[in-house]
CSV table of C-alpha atoms and ligand atoms in Angstrom, one decimal:
chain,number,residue,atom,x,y,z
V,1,UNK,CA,-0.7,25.2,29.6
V,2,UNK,CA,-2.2,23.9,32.6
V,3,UNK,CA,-1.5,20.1,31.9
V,4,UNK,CA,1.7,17.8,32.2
V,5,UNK,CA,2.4,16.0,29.3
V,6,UNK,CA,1.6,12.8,31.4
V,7,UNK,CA,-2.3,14.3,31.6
V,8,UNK,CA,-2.6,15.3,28.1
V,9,UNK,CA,-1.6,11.5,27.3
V,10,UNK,CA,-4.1,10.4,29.8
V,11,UNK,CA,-6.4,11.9,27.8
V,12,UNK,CA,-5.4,10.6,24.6
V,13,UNK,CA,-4.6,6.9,25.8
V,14,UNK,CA,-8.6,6.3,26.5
V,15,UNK,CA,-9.5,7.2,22.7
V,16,UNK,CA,-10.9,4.3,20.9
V,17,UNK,CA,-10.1,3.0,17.7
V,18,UNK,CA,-13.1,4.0,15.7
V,19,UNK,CA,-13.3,0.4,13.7
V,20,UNK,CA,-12.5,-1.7,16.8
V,21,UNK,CA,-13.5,0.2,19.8
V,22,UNK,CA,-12.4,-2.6,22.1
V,23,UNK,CA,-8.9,-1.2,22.6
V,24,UNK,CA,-7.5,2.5,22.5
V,25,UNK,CA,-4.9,4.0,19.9
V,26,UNK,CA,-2.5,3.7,22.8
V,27,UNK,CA,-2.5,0.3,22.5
V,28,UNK,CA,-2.7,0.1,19.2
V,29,UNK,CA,0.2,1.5,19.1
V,30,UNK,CA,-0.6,4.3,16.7
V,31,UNK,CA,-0.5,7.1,19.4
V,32,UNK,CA,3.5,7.8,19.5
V,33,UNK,CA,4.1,11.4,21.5
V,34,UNK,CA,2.8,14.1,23.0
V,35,UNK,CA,4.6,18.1,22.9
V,36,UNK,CA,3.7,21.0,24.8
V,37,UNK,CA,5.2,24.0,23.1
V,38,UNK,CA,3.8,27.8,24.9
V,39,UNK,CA,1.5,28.1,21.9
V,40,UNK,CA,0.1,24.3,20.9
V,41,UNK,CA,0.2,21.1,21.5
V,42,UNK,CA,1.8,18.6,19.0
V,43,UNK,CA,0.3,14.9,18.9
V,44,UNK,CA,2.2,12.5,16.8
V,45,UNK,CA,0.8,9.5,15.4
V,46,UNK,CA,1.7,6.6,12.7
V,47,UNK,CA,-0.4,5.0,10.4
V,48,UNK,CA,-1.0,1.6,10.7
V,49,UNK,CA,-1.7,1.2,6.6
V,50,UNK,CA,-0.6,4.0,4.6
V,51,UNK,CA,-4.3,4.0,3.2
V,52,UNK,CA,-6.2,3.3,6.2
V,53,UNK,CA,-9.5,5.4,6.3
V,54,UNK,CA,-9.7,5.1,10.0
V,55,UNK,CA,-6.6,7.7,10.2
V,56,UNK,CA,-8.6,10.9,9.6
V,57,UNK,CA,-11.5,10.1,12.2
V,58,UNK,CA,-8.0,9.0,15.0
V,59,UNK,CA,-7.1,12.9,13.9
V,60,UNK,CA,-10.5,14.3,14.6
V,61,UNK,CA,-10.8,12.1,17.9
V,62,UNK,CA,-7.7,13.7,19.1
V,63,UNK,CA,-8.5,17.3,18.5
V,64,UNK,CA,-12.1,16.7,19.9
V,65,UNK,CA,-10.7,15.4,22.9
V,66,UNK,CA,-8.3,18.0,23.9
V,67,UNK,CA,-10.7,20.8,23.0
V,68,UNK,CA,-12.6,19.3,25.1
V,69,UNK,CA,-9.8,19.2,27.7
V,70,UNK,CA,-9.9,23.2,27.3
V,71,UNK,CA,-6.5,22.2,25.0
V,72,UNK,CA,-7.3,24.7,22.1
V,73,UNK,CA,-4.3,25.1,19.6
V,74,UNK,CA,-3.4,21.1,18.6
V,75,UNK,CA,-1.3,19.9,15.7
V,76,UNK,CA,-0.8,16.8,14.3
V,77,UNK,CA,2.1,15.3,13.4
V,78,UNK,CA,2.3,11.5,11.3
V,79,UNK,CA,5.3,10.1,11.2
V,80,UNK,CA,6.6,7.1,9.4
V,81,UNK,CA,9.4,5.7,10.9
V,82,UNK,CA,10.3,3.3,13.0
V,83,UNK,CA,7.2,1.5,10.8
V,84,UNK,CA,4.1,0.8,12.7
V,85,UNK,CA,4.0,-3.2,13.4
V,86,UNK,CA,1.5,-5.3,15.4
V,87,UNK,CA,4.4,-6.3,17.5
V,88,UNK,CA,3.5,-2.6,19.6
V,89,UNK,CA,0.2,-4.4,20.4
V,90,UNK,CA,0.0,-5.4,24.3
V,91,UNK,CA,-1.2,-8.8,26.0
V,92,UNK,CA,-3.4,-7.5,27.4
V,93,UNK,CA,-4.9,-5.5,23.8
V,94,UNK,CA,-4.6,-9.0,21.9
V,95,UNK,CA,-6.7,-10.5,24.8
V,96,UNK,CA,-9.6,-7.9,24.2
V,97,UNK,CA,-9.3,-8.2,20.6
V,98,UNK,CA,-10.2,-11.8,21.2
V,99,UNK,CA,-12.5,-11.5,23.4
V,100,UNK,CA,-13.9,-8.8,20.7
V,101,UNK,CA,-14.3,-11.9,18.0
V,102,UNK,CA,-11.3,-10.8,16.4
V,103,UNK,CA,-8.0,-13.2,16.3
V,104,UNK,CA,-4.9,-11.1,17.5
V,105,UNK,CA,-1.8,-11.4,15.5
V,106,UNK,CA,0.5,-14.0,16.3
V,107,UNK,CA,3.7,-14.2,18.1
V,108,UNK,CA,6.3,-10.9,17.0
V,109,UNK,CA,7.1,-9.4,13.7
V,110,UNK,CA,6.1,-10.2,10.2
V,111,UNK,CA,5.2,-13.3,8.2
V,112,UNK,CA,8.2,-13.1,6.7
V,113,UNK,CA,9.9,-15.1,3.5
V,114,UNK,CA,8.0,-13.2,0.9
V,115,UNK,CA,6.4,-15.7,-1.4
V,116,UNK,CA,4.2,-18.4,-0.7
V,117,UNK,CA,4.3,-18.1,3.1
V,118,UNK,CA,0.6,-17.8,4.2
V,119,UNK,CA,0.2,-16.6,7.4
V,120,UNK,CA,1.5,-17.8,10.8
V,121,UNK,CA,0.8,-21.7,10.7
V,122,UNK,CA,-1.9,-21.8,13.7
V,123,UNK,CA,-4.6,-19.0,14.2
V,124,UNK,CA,-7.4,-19.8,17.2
V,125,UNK,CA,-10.8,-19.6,16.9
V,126,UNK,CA,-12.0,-17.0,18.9
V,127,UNK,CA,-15.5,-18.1,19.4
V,128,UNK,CA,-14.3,-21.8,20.2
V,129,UNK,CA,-10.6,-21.6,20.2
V,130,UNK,CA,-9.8,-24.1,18.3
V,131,UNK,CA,-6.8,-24.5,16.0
V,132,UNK,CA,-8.1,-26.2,13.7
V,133,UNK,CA,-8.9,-23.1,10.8
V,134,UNK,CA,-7.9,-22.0,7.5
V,135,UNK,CA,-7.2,-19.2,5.8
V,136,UNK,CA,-9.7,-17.9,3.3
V,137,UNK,CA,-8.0,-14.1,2.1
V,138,UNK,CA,-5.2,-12.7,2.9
V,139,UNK,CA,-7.4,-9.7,3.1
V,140,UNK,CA,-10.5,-9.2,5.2
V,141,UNK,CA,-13.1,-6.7,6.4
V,142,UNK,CA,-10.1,-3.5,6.5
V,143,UNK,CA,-6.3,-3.7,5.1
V,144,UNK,CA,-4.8,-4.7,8.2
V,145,UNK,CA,-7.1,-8.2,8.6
V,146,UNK,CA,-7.6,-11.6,7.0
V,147,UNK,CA,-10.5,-13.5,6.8
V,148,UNK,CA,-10.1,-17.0,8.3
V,149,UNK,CA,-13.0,-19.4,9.0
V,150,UNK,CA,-13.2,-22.4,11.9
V,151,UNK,CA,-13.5,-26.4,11.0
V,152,UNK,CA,-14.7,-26.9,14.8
V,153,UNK,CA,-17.3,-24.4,14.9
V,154,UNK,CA,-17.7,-23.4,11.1
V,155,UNK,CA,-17.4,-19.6,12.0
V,156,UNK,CA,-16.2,-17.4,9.7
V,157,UNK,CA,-13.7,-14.8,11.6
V,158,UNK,CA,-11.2,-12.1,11.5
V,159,UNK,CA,-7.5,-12.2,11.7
V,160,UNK,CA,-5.6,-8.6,12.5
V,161,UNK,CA,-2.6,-10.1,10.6
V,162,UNK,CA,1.2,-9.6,11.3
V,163,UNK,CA,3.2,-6.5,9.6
X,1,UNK,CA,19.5,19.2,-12.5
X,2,UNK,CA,19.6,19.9,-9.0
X,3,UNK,CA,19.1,16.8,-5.9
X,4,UNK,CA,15.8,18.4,-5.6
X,5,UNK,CA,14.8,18.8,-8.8
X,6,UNK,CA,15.5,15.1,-9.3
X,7,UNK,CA,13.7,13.9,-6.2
X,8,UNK,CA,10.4,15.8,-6.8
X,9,UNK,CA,10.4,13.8,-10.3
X,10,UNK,CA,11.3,10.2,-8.4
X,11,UNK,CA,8.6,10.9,-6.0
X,12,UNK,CA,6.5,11.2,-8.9
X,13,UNK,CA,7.5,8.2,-10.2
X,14,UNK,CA,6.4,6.5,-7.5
X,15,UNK,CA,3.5,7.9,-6.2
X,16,UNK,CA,1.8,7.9,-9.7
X,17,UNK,CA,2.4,4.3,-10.2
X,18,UNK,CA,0.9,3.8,-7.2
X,19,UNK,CA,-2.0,5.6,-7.5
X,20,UNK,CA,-3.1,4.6,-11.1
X,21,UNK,CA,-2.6,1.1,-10.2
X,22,UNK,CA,-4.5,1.7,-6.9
X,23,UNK,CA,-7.3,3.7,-9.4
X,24,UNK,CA,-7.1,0.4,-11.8
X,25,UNK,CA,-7.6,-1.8,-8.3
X,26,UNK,CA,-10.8,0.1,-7.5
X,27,UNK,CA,-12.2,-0.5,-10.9
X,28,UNK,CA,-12.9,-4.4,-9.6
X,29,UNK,CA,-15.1,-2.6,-6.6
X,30,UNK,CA,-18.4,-4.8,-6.4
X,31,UNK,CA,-16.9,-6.7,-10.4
X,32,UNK,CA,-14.7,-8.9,-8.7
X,33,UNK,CA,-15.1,-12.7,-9.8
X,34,UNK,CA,-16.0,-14.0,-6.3
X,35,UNK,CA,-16.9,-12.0,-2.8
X,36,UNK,CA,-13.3,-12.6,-1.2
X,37,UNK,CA,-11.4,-11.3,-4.5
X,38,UNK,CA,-13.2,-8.6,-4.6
X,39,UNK,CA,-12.5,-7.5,-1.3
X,40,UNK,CA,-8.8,-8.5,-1.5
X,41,UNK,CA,-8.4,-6.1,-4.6
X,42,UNK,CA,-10.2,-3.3,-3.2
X,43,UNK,CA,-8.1,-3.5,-0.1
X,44,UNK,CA,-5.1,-3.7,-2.1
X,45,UNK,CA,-6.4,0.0,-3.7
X,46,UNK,CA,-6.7,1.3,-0.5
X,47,UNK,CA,-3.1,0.3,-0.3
X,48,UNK,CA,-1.7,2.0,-3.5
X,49,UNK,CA,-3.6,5.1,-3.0
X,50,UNK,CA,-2.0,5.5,0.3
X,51,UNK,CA,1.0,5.2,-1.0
X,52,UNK,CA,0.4,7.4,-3.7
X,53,UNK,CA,-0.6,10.2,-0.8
X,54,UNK,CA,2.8,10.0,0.8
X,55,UNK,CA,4.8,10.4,-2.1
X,56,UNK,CA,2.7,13.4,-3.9
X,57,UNK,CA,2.5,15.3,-0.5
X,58,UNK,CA,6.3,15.0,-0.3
X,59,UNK,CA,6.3,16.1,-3.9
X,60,UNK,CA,4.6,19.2,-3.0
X,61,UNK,CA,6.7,19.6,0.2
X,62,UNK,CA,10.1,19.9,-1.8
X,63,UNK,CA,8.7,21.8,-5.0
X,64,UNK,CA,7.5,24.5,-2.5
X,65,UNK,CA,4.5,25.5,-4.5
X,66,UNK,CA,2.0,25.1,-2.1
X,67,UNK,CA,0.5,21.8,-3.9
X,68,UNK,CA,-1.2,19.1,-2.6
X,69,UNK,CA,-1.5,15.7,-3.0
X,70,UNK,CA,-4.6,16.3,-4.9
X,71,UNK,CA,-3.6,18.5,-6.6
X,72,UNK,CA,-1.1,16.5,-8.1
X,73,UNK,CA,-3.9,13.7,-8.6
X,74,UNK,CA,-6.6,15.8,-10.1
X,75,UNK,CA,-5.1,18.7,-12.0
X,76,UNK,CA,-1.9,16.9,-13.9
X,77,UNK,CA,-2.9,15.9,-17.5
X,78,UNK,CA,-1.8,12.9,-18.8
X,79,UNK,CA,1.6,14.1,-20.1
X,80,UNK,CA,2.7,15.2,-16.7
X,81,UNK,CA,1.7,11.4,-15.0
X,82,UNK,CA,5.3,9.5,-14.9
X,83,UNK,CA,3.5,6.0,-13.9
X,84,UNK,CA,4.7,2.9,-15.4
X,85,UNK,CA,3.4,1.5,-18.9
X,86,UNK,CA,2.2,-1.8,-16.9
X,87,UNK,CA,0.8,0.2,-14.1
X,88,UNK,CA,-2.0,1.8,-16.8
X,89,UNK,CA,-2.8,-1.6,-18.6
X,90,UNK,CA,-6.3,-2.1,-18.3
X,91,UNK,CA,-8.1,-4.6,-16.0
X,92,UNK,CA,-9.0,-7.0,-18.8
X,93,UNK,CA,-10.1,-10.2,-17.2
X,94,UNK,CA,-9.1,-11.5,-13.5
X,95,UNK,CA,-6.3,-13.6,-15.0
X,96,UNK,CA,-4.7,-9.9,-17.0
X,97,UNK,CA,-5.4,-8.3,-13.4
X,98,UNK,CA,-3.4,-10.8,-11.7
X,99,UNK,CA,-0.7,-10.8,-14.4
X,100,UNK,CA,0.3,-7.0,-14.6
X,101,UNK,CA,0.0,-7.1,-10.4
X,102,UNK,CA,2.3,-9.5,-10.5
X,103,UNK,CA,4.8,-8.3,-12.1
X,104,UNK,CA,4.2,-4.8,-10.6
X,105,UNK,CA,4.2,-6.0,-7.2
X,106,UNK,CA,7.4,-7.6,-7.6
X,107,UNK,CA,9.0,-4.4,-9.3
X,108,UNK,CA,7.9,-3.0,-5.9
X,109,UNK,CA,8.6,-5.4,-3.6
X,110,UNK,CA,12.2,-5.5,-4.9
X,111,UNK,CA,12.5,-1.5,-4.9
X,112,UNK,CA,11.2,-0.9,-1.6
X,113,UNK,CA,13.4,-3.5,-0.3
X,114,UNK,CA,16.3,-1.5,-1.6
X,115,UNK,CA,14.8,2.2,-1.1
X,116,UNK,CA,14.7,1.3,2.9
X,117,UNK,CA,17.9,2.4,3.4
X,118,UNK,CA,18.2,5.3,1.1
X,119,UNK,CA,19.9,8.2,2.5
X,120,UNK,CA,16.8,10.1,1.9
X,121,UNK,CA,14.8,9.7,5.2
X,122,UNK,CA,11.6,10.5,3.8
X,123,UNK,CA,12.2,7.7,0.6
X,124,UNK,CA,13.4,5.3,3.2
X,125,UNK,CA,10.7,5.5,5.9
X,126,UNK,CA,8.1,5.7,2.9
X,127,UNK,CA,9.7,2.0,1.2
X,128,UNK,CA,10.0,0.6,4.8
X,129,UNK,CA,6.4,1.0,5.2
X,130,UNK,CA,5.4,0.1,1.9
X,131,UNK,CA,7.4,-3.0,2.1
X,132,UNK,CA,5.2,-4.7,4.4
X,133,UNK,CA,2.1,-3.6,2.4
X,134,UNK,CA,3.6,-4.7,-1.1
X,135,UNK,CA,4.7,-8.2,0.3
X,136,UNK,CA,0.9,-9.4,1.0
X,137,UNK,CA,0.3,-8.2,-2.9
X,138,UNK,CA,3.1,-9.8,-4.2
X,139,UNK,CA,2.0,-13.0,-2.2
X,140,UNK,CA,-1.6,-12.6,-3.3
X,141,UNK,CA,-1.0,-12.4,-6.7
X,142,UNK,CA,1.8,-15.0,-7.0
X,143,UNK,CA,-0.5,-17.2,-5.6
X,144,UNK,CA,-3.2,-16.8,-8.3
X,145,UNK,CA,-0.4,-17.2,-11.0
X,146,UNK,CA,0.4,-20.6,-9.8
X,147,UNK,CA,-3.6,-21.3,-9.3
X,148,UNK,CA,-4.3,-20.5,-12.5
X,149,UNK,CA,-1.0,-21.3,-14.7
X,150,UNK,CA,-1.3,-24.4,-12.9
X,151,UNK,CA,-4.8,-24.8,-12.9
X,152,UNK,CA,-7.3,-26.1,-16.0
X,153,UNK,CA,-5.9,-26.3,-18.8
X,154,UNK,CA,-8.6,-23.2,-19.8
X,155,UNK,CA,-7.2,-20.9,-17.2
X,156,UNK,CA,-3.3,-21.6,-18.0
X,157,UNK,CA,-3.8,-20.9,-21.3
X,158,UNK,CA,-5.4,-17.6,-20.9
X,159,UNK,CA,-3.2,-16.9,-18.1
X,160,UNK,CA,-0.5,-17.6,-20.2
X,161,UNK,CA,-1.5,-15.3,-23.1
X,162,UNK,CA,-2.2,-12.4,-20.3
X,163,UNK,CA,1.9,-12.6,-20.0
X,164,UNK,CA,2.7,-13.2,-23.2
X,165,UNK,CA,0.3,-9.7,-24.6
X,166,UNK,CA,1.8,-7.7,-21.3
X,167,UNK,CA,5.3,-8.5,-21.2
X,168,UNK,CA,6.1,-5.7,-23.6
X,169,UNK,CA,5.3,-3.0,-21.1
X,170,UNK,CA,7.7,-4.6,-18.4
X,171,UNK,CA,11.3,-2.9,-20.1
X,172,UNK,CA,9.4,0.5,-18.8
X,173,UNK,CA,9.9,-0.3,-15.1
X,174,UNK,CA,13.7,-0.6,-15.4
X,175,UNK,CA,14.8,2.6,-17.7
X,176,UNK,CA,17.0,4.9,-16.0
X,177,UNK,CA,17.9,8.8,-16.8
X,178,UNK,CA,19.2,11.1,-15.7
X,179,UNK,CA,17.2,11.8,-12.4
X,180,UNK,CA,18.5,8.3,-11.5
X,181,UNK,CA,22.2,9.3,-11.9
X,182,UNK,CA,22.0,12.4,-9.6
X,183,UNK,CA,19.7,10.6,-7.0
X,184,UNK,CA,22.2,6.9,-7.5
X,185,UNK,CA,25.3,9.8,-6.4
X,186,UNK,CA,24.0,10.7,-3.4
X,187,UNK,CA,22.5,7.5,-2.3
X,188,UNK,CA,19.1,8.3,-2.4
X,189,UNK,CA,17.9,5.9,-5.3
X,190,UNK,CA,18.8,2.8,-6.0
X,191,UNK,CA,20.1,1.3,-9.7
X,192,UNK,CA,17.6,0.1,-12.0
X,193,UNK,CA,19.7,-3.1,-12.8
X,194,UNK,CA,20.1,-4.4,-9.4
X,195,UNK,CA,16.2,-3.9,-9.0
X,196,UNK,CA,16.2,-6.1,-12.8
X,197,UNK,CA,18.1,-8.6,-11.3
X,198,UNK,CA,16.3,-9.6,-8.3
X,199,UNK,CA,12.7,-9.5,-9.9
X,200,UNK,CA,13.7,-11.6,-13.0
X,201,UNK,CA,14.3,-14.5,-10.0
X,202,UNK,CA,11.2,-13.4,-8.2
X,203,UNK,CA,9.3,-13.7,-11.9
X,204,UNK,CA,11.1,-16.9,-12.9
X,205,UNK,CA,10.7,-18.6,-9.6
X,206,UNK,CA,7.0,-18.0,-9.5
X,207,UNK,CA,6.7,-19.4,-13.5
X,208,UNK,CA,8.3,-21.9,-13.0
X,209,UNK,CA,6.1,-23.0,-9.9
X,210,UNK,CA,3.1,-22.4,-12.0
X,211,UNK,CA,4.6,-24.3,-14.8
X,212,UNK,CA,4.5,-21.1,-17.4
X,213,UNK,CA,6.3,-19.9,-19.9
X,214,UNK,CA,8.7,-16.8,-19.6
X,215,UNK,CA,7.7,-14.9,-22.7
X,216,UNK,CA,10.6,-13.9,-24.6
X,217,UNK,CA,12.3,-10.2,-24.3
X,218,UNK,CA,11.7,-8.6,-28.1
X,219,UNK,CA,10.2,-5.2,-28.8
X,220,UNK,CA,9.6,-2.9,-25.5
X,221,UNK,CA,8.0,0.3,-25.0
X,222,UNK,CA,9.3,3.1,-23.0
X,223,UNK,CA,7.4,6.3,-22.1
X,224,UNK,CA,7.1,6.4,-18.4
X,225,UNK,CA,10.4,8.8,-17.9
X,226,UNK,CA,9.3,11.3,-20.9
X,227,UNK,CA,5.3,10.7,-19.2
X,228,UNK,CA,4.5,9.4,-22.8
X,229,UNK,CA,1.7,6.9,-22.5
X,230,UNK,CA,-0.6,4.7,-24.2
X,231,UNK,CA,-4.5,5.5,-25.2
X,232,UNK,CA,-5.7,4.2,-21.9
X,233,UNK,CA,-3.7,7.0,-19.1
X,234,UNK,CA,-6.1,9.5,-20.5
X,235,UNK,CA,-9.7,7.1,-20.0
X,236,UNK,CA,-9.0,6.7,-16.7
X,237,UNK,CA,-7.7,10.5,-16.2
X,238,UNK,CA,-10.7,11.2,-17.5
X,239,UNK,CA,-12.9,9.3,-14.6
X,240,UNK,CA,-10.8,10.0,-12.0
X,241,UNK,CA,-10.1,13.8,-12.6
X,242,UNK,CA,-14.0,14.1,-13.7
X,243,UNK,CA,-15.7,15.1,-9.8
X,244,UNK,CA,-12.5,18.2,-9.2
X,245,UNK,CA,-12.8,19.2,-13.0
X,246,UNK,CA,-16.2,19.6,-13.3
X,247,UNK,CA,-16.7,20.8,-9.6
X,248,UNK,CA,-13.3,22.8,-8.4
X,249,UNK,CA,-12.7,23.1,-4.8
X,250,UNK,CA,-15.8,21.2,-3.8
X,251,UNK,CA,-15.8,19.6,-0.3
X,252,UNK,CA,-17.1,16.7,0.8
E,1,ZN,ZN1,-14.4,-22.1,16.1
């Protein structure tokens, strides 16, 4: 192997998500450790849904990429715990997912208290950032969004919601 | 019965209900009663069937046969399925959809919650992530209950009666065997009556917010532990098993 672990990550760190190219699996948080055994190298990654589609094309995008590194022999490894949650998500991710048209989640960890607790109590706008929305589905365009619309500007927009 | 023996048939427990619930979900694809709904429910599919995949790929990982998770999907019959009763109810109208969720969702919630800190890492990092995905159910479909019980006096009533008609099949979720007692030894599952417990007071609560009845307990079925099931297991089998049985092996 002609790479340090530290370059093979490189390489993987600039793969974009395939539904929201705007930010990387990286920082996503989905891409969790590189291996370099003397025969293969061993990606690991975590789901952010258990049924999210986008998880086979993040497997082919990774074995693209280091073939076309020269890395031959690559196995992938999925691993469920610690959970994935959008608290991995960077400033600086949540500030291109805005930017993107999509409102990042907000503030740490899950919406907790289980029933009758919808969402975080203000979501901006990301076309006219106001706070002034509402939630219209806890479930949006893909599992791990909701689908919120703006009073101000009457825009209809994403949420990548807590979890 | 060995540990193993018992956890290949708890994983299927699981990962069936999941999956014919999740094949029930997709049935509302493009019938849903307005655009939103009918994205929420096919996003809540993708959910269950994801689940599903876990759980029958662990399945095949401790039996050692070589099969896969689709295997296990499309070449079971309907006698070798160990779903829940509730979980094979048919759609029926939104407010019978929103019923059975319900009350599946909160079996689930309630489980998974538990389940997180089975002994069994596999179980427990499985439930952990499931929790989070099972709690926006649960909230999505308590929140119809209380929109429609109390709604018009049109939609409580037929809300009312989707309870009343599906409450039979709820005594299925809780029955234990003896796969629970070797898996409740070592710590790996959890005791049906704690799980009973906690999701009558998740049911109750919600009723009584949506100013419904809690239908009586009389008569219940049972079949999910001896993979005895009603009429409708084998219709949707039947849809769902047609592409790989008419087709074997083909690729997309
Ligand atoms: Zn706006």
């Amino acid at each position: 192997m002609n790479y340090t672990k530290e370059q093979i990550w490189q390489f993987l760190a600039e793969i974009p998500d395939p539904e929201i190219p705007v930010i990387t699996i990286e920082e996503l948080g989905v891409l969790r450790d590189v291996e370099i055994l003397p025969d293969k190298v061993i990606v690991t990654i975590t789901p952010t849904y258990t049924g999210c589609p986008a998880m086979k094309l993040f497997e082919d995008d990774i074995i693209k990429t280091l073939h076309s590194n020269g890395i031959e022999n690559v196995e992938i490894k999925m691993v469920y715990s610690p959970a994935w949650t959008t608290d991995w998500m960077s400033d600086k991710a949540k500030e291109k997912l805005e930017k993107y048209g999509i409102a990042p989640p907000v503030s740490g960890s899950q919406d907790k208290g289980f029933l009758f607790e919808s969402g975080p109590k203000t979501v901006r706008c990301p076309q006219c950032k106001s706070t002034n929305t509402t939630l219209k589905s806890q479930f949006g365009s893909t599992a791990c969004k909701a689908l919120y619309s703006c009073n101000n500007c009457l825009e209809p927009f994403d949420y990548f919601k807590c979890i | 019965m060995t540990t193993k023996e018992a956890l290949i048939n708890y994983c299927l427990r699981i990962g069936d209900t999941s999956l014919i619930l999740g094949q029930r979900m997709s049935e509302w694809c493009s019938n849903g009663p307005i655009l939103e709904e009918d994205i929420a429910m096919t996003n809540i599919a993708l959910d269950h069937i994801g689940q599903a995949r876990t759980m029958l790929t662990y399945a095949g990982e401790l039996e050692g046969k070589g099969r896969t998770e689709d295997d296990f999907a499309y070449k079971r019959h309907e006698r070798e399925y160990y779903n829940s009763l509730l979980s094979e109810r048919p759609n029926g109208h939104f407010g019978d959809t929103v019923a059975r969720n319900f009350l599946q969702s909160a079996y689930f919630y309630h489980l998974y919650s538990a389940l997180s800190s089975s002994k069994d890492n596999m179980i427990a990092a499985h439930a952990a992530k499931s929790l989070k995905e099972v709690t926006y159910h649960l909230r999505h479909s308590a929140e119809w209950v209380v929109r429609l019980g109390d709604g018009t006096e049109e939609s409580k009533e037929k809300i009312q009666t989707s309870f009343d008609e599906i409450w039979e099949y709820t005594g299925d979720l809780f029955e234990m065997n003896e796969v629970d007692d070797v898996l409740i030894k070592e710590g790996i599952a959890i005791n049906q009556t704690e799980i009973k417990a906690k999701w009558d007071k998740t049911v109750d609560e919600v009723l009584v917010r949506a100013k419904l009845q809690r239908p009586k307990d009389a008569y219940m079925h049972s079949g999910r532990l001896n993979a005895i099931h009603s009429e409708y297991l084998g219709h949707l089998l039947a849809e769902m098993q047609f592409l790989p049985r008419a087709y074997p092996d083909a690729k997309w």
